[in-house]
Coordinates of N, CA and C in Angstrom, one line a residue:
X1275 N 47.6 148.1 3.0 CA 48.1 147.6 1.8 C 49.4 148.2 1.5
X1276 N 50.4 147.4 1.0 CA 51.7 147.9 0.7 C 51.7 148.9 -0.5
X1277 N 52.3 150.0 -0.4 CA 52.3 151.0 -1.4 C 53.1 150.6 -2.6
X1278 N 52.6 150.9 -3.8 CA 53.4 150.5 -5.0 C 54.1 151.8 -5.5
X1279 N 55.4 151.5 -5.9 CA 56.2 152.6 -6.4 C 56.5 152.5 -7.9
X1280 N 56.7 153.7 -8.5 CA 56.9 153.7 -9.9 C 58.3 153.2 -10.3
X1281 N 59.1 153.1 -9.3 CA 60.5 152.7 -9.6 C 61.0 151.8 -8.5
X1282 N 61.7 150.7 -8.9 CA 62.3 149.8 -7.9 C 63.4 150.5 -7.2
X1283 N 64.1 151.4 -7.9 CA 65.2 152.2 -7.2 C 64.6 153.1 -6.1
X1284 N 63.5 153.7 -6.3 CA 62.8 154.5 -5.3 C 62.4 153.6 -4.1
X1285 N 61.8 152.5 -4.5 CA 61.3 151.6 -3.4 C 62.5 151.1 -2.6
X1286 N 63.6 150.7 -3.2 CA 64.8 150.3 -2.5 C 65.3 151.4 -1.5
X1287 N 65.3 152.6 -2.0 CA 65.7 153.7 -1.2 C 64.8 153.9 0.0
X1288 N 63.5 153.8 -0.2 CA 62.5 154.0 0.9 C 62.7 152.8 1.9
X1289 N 62.9 151.6 1.4 CA 63.1 150.5 2.3 C 64.3 150.7 3.2
X1290 N 65.4 151.2 2.7 CA 66.6 151.4 3.5 C 66.4 152.6 4.4
X1291 N 65.9 153.7 4.0 CA 65.7 154.8 4.9 C 64.7 154.5 6.0
X1292 N 63.7 153.7 5.7 CA 62.7 153.4 6.8 C 63.3 152.5 7.9
X1293 N 64.5 151.9 7.6 CA 65.1 151.1 8.7 C 65.8 152.0 9.8
X1294 N 65.9 153.3 9.5 CA 66.5 154.2 10.5 C 65.5 154.4 11.6
X1295 N 66.0 154.6 12.9 CA 65.1 154.8 14.0 C 64.3 156.1 13.9
X1296 N 63.0 156.0 14.1 CA 62.1 157.1 14.0 C 61.7 157.5 12.6
X1297 N 62.1 156.7 11.6 CA 61.7 157.0 10.2 C 60.7 156.0 9.7
X1298 N 59.5 156.4 9.5 CA 58.5 155.5 8.9 C 58.6 155.5 7.4
X1299 N 57.7 154.7 6.8 CA 57.8 154.6 5.3 C 57.4 156.0 4.6
X1300 N 56.4 156.7 5.2 CA 56.0 157.9 4.7 C 57.1 159.0 4.7
X1301 N 57.7 159.0 5.9 CA 58.9 160.0 6.0 C 60.0 159.6 5.1
X1302 N 60.3 158.3 5.0 CA 61.3 157.8 4.1 C 61.1 158.1 2.7
X1303 N 59.8 158.1 2.3 CA 59.4 158.5 0.9 C 59.7 159.9 0.7
X1304 N 59.3 160.8 1.7 CA 59.5 162.2 1.5 C 61.0 162.5 1.4
X1305 N 61.8 161.8 2.2 CA 63.3 162.0 2.2 C 63.9 161.6 0.8
X1306 N 63.4 160.5 0.4 CA 63.9 160.0 -0.9 C 63.5 161.0 -2.1
X1307 N 62.3 161.5 -2.1 CA 61.9 162.4 -3.1 C 62.6 163.7 -3.0
X1308 N 62.9 164.1 -1.7 CA 63.6 165.4 -1.5 C 65.0 165.2 -2.1
X1309 N 65.7 164.1 -1.9 CA 67.0 163.9 -2.5 C 67.0 163.9 -4.0
X1310 N 65.9 163.4 -4.6 CA 65.8 163.4 -6.0 C 65.6 164.8 -6.6
X1311 N 65.0 165.7 -5.8 CA 64.8 167.1 -6.3 C 66.1 167.9 -6.2
X1312 N 67.1 167.5 -5.4 CA 68.3 168.2 -5.3 C 69.3 167.9 -6.4
X1313 N 70.3 168.7 -6.5 CA 71.4 168.5 -7.5 C 72.0 167.1 -7.2
X1314 N 72.4 166.4 -8.3 CA 73.0 165.1 -8.1 C 74.1 165.0 -7.1
X1315 N 74.9 166.1 -7.1 CA 76.1 166.1 -6.2 C 75.7 165.9 -4.7
X1316 N 74.5 166.5 -4.4 CA 74.1 166.4 -3.0 C 73.8 164.9 -2.6
X1317 N 73.2 164.2 -3.5 CA 72.9 162.7 -3.2 C 74.2 161.9 -3.2
X1318 N 75.1 162.3 -4.1 CA 76.4 161.5 -4.1 C 77.2 161.8 -2.8
X1319 N 77.2 163.1 -2.4 CA 78.0 163.5 -1.2 C 77.4 162.8 0.0
X1320 N 76.0 162.7 0.1 CA 75.4 162.0 1.2 C 75.7 160.6 1.2
X1321 N 75.7 159.9 0.1 CA 76.0 158.5 0.0 C 77.5 158.2 0.4
X1322 N 78.4 159.1 -0.1 CA 79.8 158.9 0.2 C 80.1 159.1 1.7
X1323 N 79.4 160.1 2.3 CA 79.7 160.4 3.7 C 79.2 159.3 4.6
X1324 N 78.1 158.6 4.2 CA 77.6 157.5 5.0 C 78.6 156.3 4.9
X1325 N 79.1 156.0 3.6 CA 80.0 154.9 3.4 C 81.3 155.2 4.2
X1326 N 81.8 156.5 4.1 CA 83.0 156.8 4.8 C 82.9 156.7 6.4
X1327 N 81.7 157.1 6.9 CA 81.4 156.9 8.3 C 81.4 155.5 8.7
X1328 N 80.8 154.6 7.9 CA 80.7 153.2 8.3 C 82.1 152.5 8.2
X1329 N 82.9 152.9 7.2 CA 84.2 152.3 7.1 C 85.3 152.9 7.9
X1330 N 85.2 154.2 8.3 CA 86.3 154.9 8.9 C 86.2 155.0 10.4
X1331 N 85.0 154.9 11.0 CA 84.8 155.0 12.4 C 85.1 153.7 13.1
X1332 N 85.9 153.8 14.2 CA 86.2 152.7 15.1 C 85.9 153.1 16.5
X1333 N 86.2 152.3 17.5 CA 85.9 152.6 18.9 C 87.2 152.7 19.6
X1334 N 87.3 153.7 20.4 CA 88.6 154.0 21.2 C 88.9 152.7 22.0
X1335 N 90.1 152.3 22.0 CA 90.5 151.1 22.8 C 90.5 151.4 24.3
X1336 N 90.5 152.7 24.6 CA 90.6 153.0 26.1 C 89.2 153.2 26.7
X1337 N 88.4 154.1 26.0 CA 87.1 154.5 26.6 C 85.9 154.0 25.8
X1338 N 86.1 153.5 24.6 CA 85.0 153.0 23.7 C 84.2 154.1 23.1
X1339 N 84.6 155.3 23.1 CA 84.0 156.4 22.4 C 84.3 156.2 20.9
X1340 N 83.5 156.8 20.0 CA 83.8 156.7 18.6 C 85.1 157.5 18.3
X1341 N 85.8 157.0 17.3 CA 87.1 157.6 17.0 C 87.5 157.2 15.6
X1342 N 88.4 158.1 15.0 CA 89.0 157.7 13.7 C 90.4 157.1 13.9
X1343 N 90.9 157.2 15.1 CA 92.2 156.6 15.4 C 92.0 155.6 16.5
X1344 N 93.1 155.0 16.9 CA 93.1 153.9 18.0 C 92.6 154.5 19.3
X1345 N 92.9 155.8 19.6 CA 92.4 156.5 20.7 C 91.7 157.7 20.3
X1346 N 90.6 158.0 20.9 CA 89.7 159.1 20.6 C 90.4 160.4 20.9
X1347 N 90.0 161.6 20.4 CA 90.6 162.9 20.7 C 90.6 163.2 22.1
X1348 N 89.6 162.8 22.9 CA 89.5 163.1 24.3 C 90.6 162.4 25.1
X1349 N 90.7 161.1 24.8 CA 91.7 160.3 25.5 C 93.1 160.7 25.1
X1350 N 93.3 161.3 23.9 CA 94.6 161.7 23.4 C 95.0 163.1 23.8
X1351 N 94.0 163.8 24.4 CA 94.3 165.2 24.8 C 95.0 165.3 26.2
X1352 N 96.3 165.7 26.2 CA 97.0 165.8 27.5 C 96.5 166.8 28.5
X1353 N 95.6 167.6 28.0 CA 95.0 168.6 28.9 C 93.8 168.1 29.7
X1354 N 93.4 166.9 29.4 CA 92.3 166.3 30.1 C 92.8 165.7 31.4
X1355 N 91.9 165.7 32.4 CA 92.3 165.1 33.7 C 92.0 163.6 33.7
X1356 N 93.1 162.8 33.6 CA 93.0 161.4 33.4 C 92.7 160.7 34.8
X1357 N 92.7 161.4 35.9 CA 92.3 160.8 37.2 C 90.8 160.8 37.4
X1358 N 90.1 161.4 36.6 CA 88.6 161.4 36.7 C 88.0 160.8 35.5
X1359 N 87.1 159.8 35.7 CA 86.5 159.1 34.6 C 85.0 159.1 34.8
X1360 N 84.3 159.6 33.8 CA 82.8 159.7 33.8 C 82.3 158.5 33.0
X1361 N 81.5 157.7 33.7 CA 80.9 156.5 33.1 C 79.5 156.9 32.5
X1362 N 79.4 156.6 31.2 CA 78.1 156.9 30.5 C 77.6 155.7 29.7
X1363 N 76.4 155.7 29.3 CA 75.8 154.6 28.6 C 76.2 154.5 27.2
X1364 N 76.2 155.7 26.5 CA 76.4 155.6 25.1 C 77.2 156.9 24.6
X1365 N 77.6 156.8 23.3 CA 78.4 157.9 22.7 C 77.6 159.2 22.7
X1366 N 76.2 159.1 22.6 CA 75.4 160.3 22.6 C 75.5 161.0 24.0
X1367 N 75.7 160.3 25.0 CA 75.9 160.9 26.4 C 77.2 161.7 26.5
X1368 N 78.2 161.1 25.8 CA 79.5 161.9 25.8 C 79.3 163.2 25.1
X1369 N 78.6 163.2 24.0 CA 78.4 164.5 23.3 C 77.6 165.4 24.1
X1370 N 76.6 164.9 24.8 CA 75.7 165.8 25.7 C 76.5 166.4 26.8
X1371 N 77.4 165.7 27.5 CA 78.2 166.2 28.6 C 79.3 167.1 28.1
X1372 N 79.9 166.8 26.9 CA 80.9 167.7 26.3 C 80.3 169.1 26.0
X1373 N 79.0 169.1 25.6 CA 78.3 170.3 25.2 C 78.1 171.3 26.4
X1374 N 78.2 170.7 27.6 CA 78.0 171.5 28.8 C 79.3 172.4 29.1
X1375 N 80.4 171.9 28.7 CA 81.7 172.6 28.9 C 82.1 172.5 30.4
X1376 N 81.5 171.6 31.2 CA 81.7 171.6 32.6 C 82.6 170.4 33.1
X1377 N 83.0 169.6 32.1 CA 83.8 168.4 32.5 C 85.0 168.3 31.7
X1378 N 86.2 168.1 32.4 CA 87.5 168.1 31.7 C 88.2 166.8 32.0
X1379 N 87.5 165.8 32.4 CA 88.1 164.5 32.7 C 88.0 163.6 31.4
X1380 N 88.1 162.3 31.6 CA 87.9 161.3 30.6 C 86.6 160.6 30.7
X1381 N 86.2 159.7 29.8 CA 85.0 159.0 29.8 C 85.2 157.5 29.7
X1382 N 84.1 156.8 30.0 CA 84.1 155.3 29.8 C 82.7 155.0 29.3
X1383 N 82.6 154.5 28.1 CA 81.3 154.3 27.5 C 80.9 152.8 27.7
X1384 N 79.9 152.5 28.4 CA 79.5 151.1 28.7 C 78.9 150.4 27.5
X1385 N 78.2 151.1 26.6 CA 77.6 150.5 25.4 C 76.2 149.9 25.8
X1386 N 75.6 150.4 26.8 CA 74.3 150.0 27.2 C 74.1 150.0 28.7
X1387 N 73.0 149.5 29.2 CA 72.7 149.4 30.6 C 72.3 147.9 30.9
X1388 N 72.5 147.5 32.2 CA 72.0 146.2 32.6 C 70.5 146.2 32.5
X1389 N 70.0 145.2 31.8 CA 68.5 145.1 31.6 C 68.1 143.6 31.4
X1390 N 67.9 142.9 32.5 CA 67.5 141.5 32.4 C 66.3 141.3 31.4
X1391 N 65.4 142.2 31.4 CA 64.2 142.1 30.6 C 64.5 142.0 29.1
X1392 N 65.6 142.7 28.8 CA 66.1 142.8 27.4 C 67.2 141.8 27.1
X1393 N 67.6 141.0 28.1 CA 68.6 140.0 28.0 C 70.0 140.6 28.0
X1394 N 70.2 141.8 28.6 CA 71.5 142.5 28.7 C 72.1 142.3 30.1
X1395 N 73.2 141.6 30.2 CA 73.8 141.4 31.5 C 75.1 142.1 31.6
X1396 N 75.8 142.2 32.7 CA 77.0 142.9 32.9 C 78.1 142.5 31.9
X1397 N 78.2 141.2 31.6 CA 79.2 140.7 30.7 C 79.1 141.2 29.3
X1398 N 78.0 141.8 28.9 CA 77.8 142.3 27.6 C 78.1 143.8 27.5
X1399 N 78.5 144.4 28.7 CA 78.8 145.8 28.7 C 80.3 146.0 29.0
X1400 N 80.8 147.2 28.9 CA 82.2 147.4 29.1 C 82.5 147.8 30.6
X1401 N 82.1 146.8 31.5 CA 82.3 147.1 32.9 C 83.6 146.5 33.4
X1402 N 83.9 145.3 32.9 CA 85.2 144.7 33.2 C 86.4 145.6 32.8
X1403 N 86.3 146.2 31.7 CA 87.4 147.1 31.2 C 87.4 148.4 32.0
X1404 N 86.3 148.8 32.6 CA 86.3 150.0 33.5 C 87.0 149.6 34.8
X1405 N 86.8 148.4 35.4 CA 87.4 148.0 36.6 C 89.0 147.9 36.3
X1406 N 89.3 147.4 35.2 CA 90.8 147.3 34.8 C 91.4 148.7 34.7
X1407 N 90.7 149.7 34.1 CA 91.2 151.1 34.1 C 91.4 151.6 35.5
X1408 N 90.5 151.4 36.3 CA 90.6 152.0 37.7 C 91.8 151.3 38.4
X1409 N 92.0 150.0 38.1 CA 93.1 149.3 38.8 C 94.5 149.7 38.2
X1410 N 94.6 150.1 37.0 CA 95.9 150.3 36.3 C 96.2 151.7 35.9
X1411 N 95.2 152.6 35.9 CA 95.5 153.9 35.4 C 95.5 155.0 36.5
X1412 N 95.5 154.7 37.7 CA 95.5 155.7 38.8 C 94.3 156.6 38.8
X1413 N 93.2 156.0 38.5 CA 91.9 156.8 38.5 C 91.5 157.1 40.0
X1414 N 91.3 158.4 40.3 CA 90.9 158.8 41.6 C 89.4 158.9 41.9
X1415 N 88.7 159.2 40.8 CA 87.2 159.4 40.9 C 86.5 158.8 39.7
X1416 N 85.5 158.1 40.0 CA 84.6 157.6 38.9 C 83.2 158.2 39.1
X1417 N 82.8 158.9 38.1 CA 81.5 159.6 38.1 C 80.5 158.7 37.4
X1418 N 79.4 158.3 38.1 CA 78.4 157.5 37.4 C 77.4 158.5 36.8
X1419 N 77.4 158.6 35.5 CA 76.5 159.5 34.8 C 75.5 158.8 33.9
X1420 N 74.8 157.9 34.6 CA 73.8 157.1 33.8 C 72.4 157.6 34.0
X1421 N 71.6 157.3 33.1 CA 70.2 157.8 33.2 C 69.5 157.4 34.5
X1422 N 68.7 158.3 35.0 CA 68.0 158.0 36.2 C 66.7 157.1 36.0
X1423 N 67.0 155.9 35.5 CA 65.9 155.0 35.2 C 66.3 153.7 36.0
X1424 N 65.3 152.7 36.0 CA 65.6 151.5 36.8 C 66.8 150.8 36.3
X1425 N 67.0 150.8 35.0 CA 68.2 150.1 34.4 C 69.5 150.9 34.7
X1426 N 69.4 152.2 34.7 CA 70.5 153.0 35.1 C 70.9 152.8 36.5
X1427 N 69.9 152.8 37.4 CA 70.2 152.6 38.9 C 70.8 151.2 39.1
X1428 N 70.3 150.2 38.4 CA 70.8 148.8 38.6 C 72.2 148.8 38.2
X1429 N 72.6 149.4 37.1 CA 73.9 149.4 36.5 C 74.8 150.2 37.5
X1430 N 74.4 151.3 38.0 CA 75.1 152.1 39.0 C 75.5 151.2 40.2
X1431 N 74.6 150.5 40.7 CA 74.8 149.7 41.9 C 75.8 148.6 41.6
X1432 N 75.6 148.0 40.4 CA 76.5 146.9 40.1 C 78.0 147.4 40.0
X1433 N 78.2 148.5 39.3 CA 79.5 149.1 39.2 C 80.1 149.5 40.5
X1434 N 79.2 150.0 41.4 CA 79.6 150.4 42.8 C 80.1 149.2 43.5
X1435 N 79.5 148.1 43.4 CA 79.9 146.8 44.0 C 81.2 146.3 43.4
X1436 N 81.4 146.4 42.1 CA 82.6 146.0 41.5 C 83.8 146.8 41.8
X1437 N 83.6 148.1 42.1 CA 84.7 149.0 42.4 C 84.9 149.1 43.9
X1438 N 84.0 148.5 44.7 CA 84.0 148.7 46.2 C 85.2 148.5 46.9
X1439 N 86.1 147.5 46.4 CA 87.3 147.2 47.2 C 88.5 148.0 46.7
X1440 N 88.3 148.9 45.7 CA 89.4 149.7 45.1 C 89.4 151.1 45.7
X1441 N 90.6 151.6 45.9 CA 90.8 153.0 46.5 C 90.4 154.1 45.5
X1442 N 89.1 154.2 45.2 CA 88.6 155.2 44.3 C 87.3 155.8 44.8
X1443 N 87.2 157.1 44.6 CA 85.9 157.8 45.0 C 84.9 157.6 43.9
X1444 N 83.7 157.2 44.3 CA 82.6 156.9 43.4 C 81.5 158.0 43.6
X1445 N 81.2 158.8 42.6 CA 80.2 159.8 42.7 C 79.1 159.6 41.7
X1446 N 78.0 160.3 41.8 CA 77.0 160.3 40.8 C 76.5 161.7 40.5
X1447 N 75.7 161.9 39.4 CA 75.2 163.2 39.1 C 74.2 163.6 40.2
X1448 N 74.3 164.9 40.5 CA 73.3 165.5 41.5 C 71.9 165.3 40.9
X1449 N 70.9 165.4 41.7 CA 69.6 165.1 41.3 C 68.9 166.3 40.5
X1450 N 69.7 167.1 39.8 CA 69.1 168.0 38.9 C 68.5 167.3 37.7
X1451 N 69.0 166.0 37.5 CA 68.5 165.2 36.5 C 67.3 164.4 37.1
X1452 N 66.1 164.6 36.6 CA 64.9 164.0 37.2 C 64.9 162.5 37.1
X1453 N 64.3 161.8 38.0 CA 64.1 160.4 38.0 C 63.4 160.0 36.7
X1454 N 63.9 159.1 36.0 CA 63.2 158.6 34.7 C 63.8 159.3 33.5
X1455 N 64.6 160.4 33.7 CA 65.2 161.1 32.5 C 66.4 160.4 32.0
X1456 N 66.5 160.4 30.6 CA 67.7 160.0 30.0 C 68.7 161.1 29.8
X1457 N 70.0 160.9 29.9 CA 71.0 161.9 29.8 C 70.9 162.7 28.5
X1458 N 70.7 162.1 27.4 CA 70.8 162.8 26.1 C 69.6 163.8 26.0
X1459 N 68.6 163.6 26.7 CA 67.4 164.5 26.6 C 67.4 165.6 27.7
X1460 N 68.4 165.6 28.6 CA 68.5 166.6 29.6 C 69.2 167.9 29.1
X1461 N 68.6 169.1 29.4 CA 69.2 170.3 28.9 C 70.6 170.5 29.4
X1462 N 71.4 171.3 28.7 CA 72.8 171.4 29.0 C 73.1 172.1 30.3
X1463 N 72.2 173.1 30.7 CA 72.4 173.8 32.0 C 72.2 172.9 33.1
X1464 N 71.1 172.1 33.1 CA 70.8 171.2 34.2 C 71.8 170.1 34.3
X1465 N 72.3 169.6 33.1 CA 73.3 168.5 33.1 C 74.6 169.0 33.6
X1466 N 75.0 170.2 33.2 CA 76.2 170.8 33.7 C 76.2 171.0 35.2
X1467 N 75.1 171.5 35.7 CA 75.1 171.7 37.2 C 75.1 170.4 37.9
X1468 N 74.5 169.3 37.3 CA 74.5 168.0 37.9 C 75.9 167.4 38.0
X1469 N 76.7 167.8 37.0 CA 78.1 167.3 37.0 C 78.9 168.0 38.1
X1470 N 78.8 169.3 38.1 CA 79.5 170.2 39.1 C 79.2 169.8 40.5
X1471 N 77.9 169.6 40.8 CA 77.4 169.3 42.1 C 77.2 167.8 42.4
X1472 N 78.0 167.0 41.8 CA 77.8 165.6 42.0 C 78.0 165.2 43.4
X1473 N 77.5 164.0 43.8 CA 77.5 163.6 45.2 C 78.1 162.2 45.3
X1474 N 78.5 161.8 46.5 CA 79.0 160.5 46.7 C 77.9 159.4 46.5
X1475 N 78.2 158.4 45.7 CA 77.2 157.4 45.4 C 76.8 156.7 46.7
X1476 N 77.8 156.5 47.6 CA 77.5 155.7 48.9 C 76.5 156.4 49.7
X1477 N 76.5 157.8 49.7 CA 75.5 158.5 50.5 C 74.1 158.3 50.0
X1478 N 74.0 158.3 48.7 CA 72.7 158.1 48.1 C 72.2 156.7 48.3
X1479 N 73.1 155.7 48.2 CA 72.8 154.3 48.4 C 72.3 154.1 49.9
X1480 N 73.1 154.7 50.8 CA 72.7 154.5 52.2 C 71.4 155.1 52.6
X1481 N 71.0 156.2 51.9 CA 69.7 156.8 52.2 C 68.6 155.9 51.6
X1482 N 68.9 155.3 50.4 CA 67.8 154.4 49.8 C 67.5 153.2 50.6
X1483 N 68.6 152.6 51.3 CA 68.3 151.3 52.0 C 67.8 151.5 53.4
X1484 N 67.9 152.8 53.9 CA 67.4 153.0 55.3 C 65.9 153.0 55.3

């Protein structure tokens, strides 16, 4: 039975909070009541920060990472190695890899993985823009840093085929990342070692088909 609330304002807040991933209605109610118990300024600051986030964040025109400017701070940093591009599924993966401190190149955020079961095809991802970057920006190495899942491996192979005729080295994370693991849940030490010890994708592919 649907819970009744003493206030429509409280109910509206619970309804909105429960739309967040991993937040059920009970947790949403606890969060709403917690906000009510705090000083008014806390609730106002929270609301304003969310509005500012939604209105102020855009996506980098080069790598599709989140940014407040046309280009993200990583792409704008002249100290980064622009000849190496690490391909990831989402912005969360950029944050995970940056936290390792082991990578000084640039990124390319696909915005998802190829998943026919979910209706996600190559044209819905930032794969064509990756190919264009490799063709026009003098990229010497593309690191495939996608999750070791069926969808990740399918996307890896598709990108490998798309870049196959271009003069670029294609590598992937070393198998410190277990099969089935998602990048964002891999600990920083394991992820860092997997980047440093990356291997040629062609070697892995040839082993799989033999």
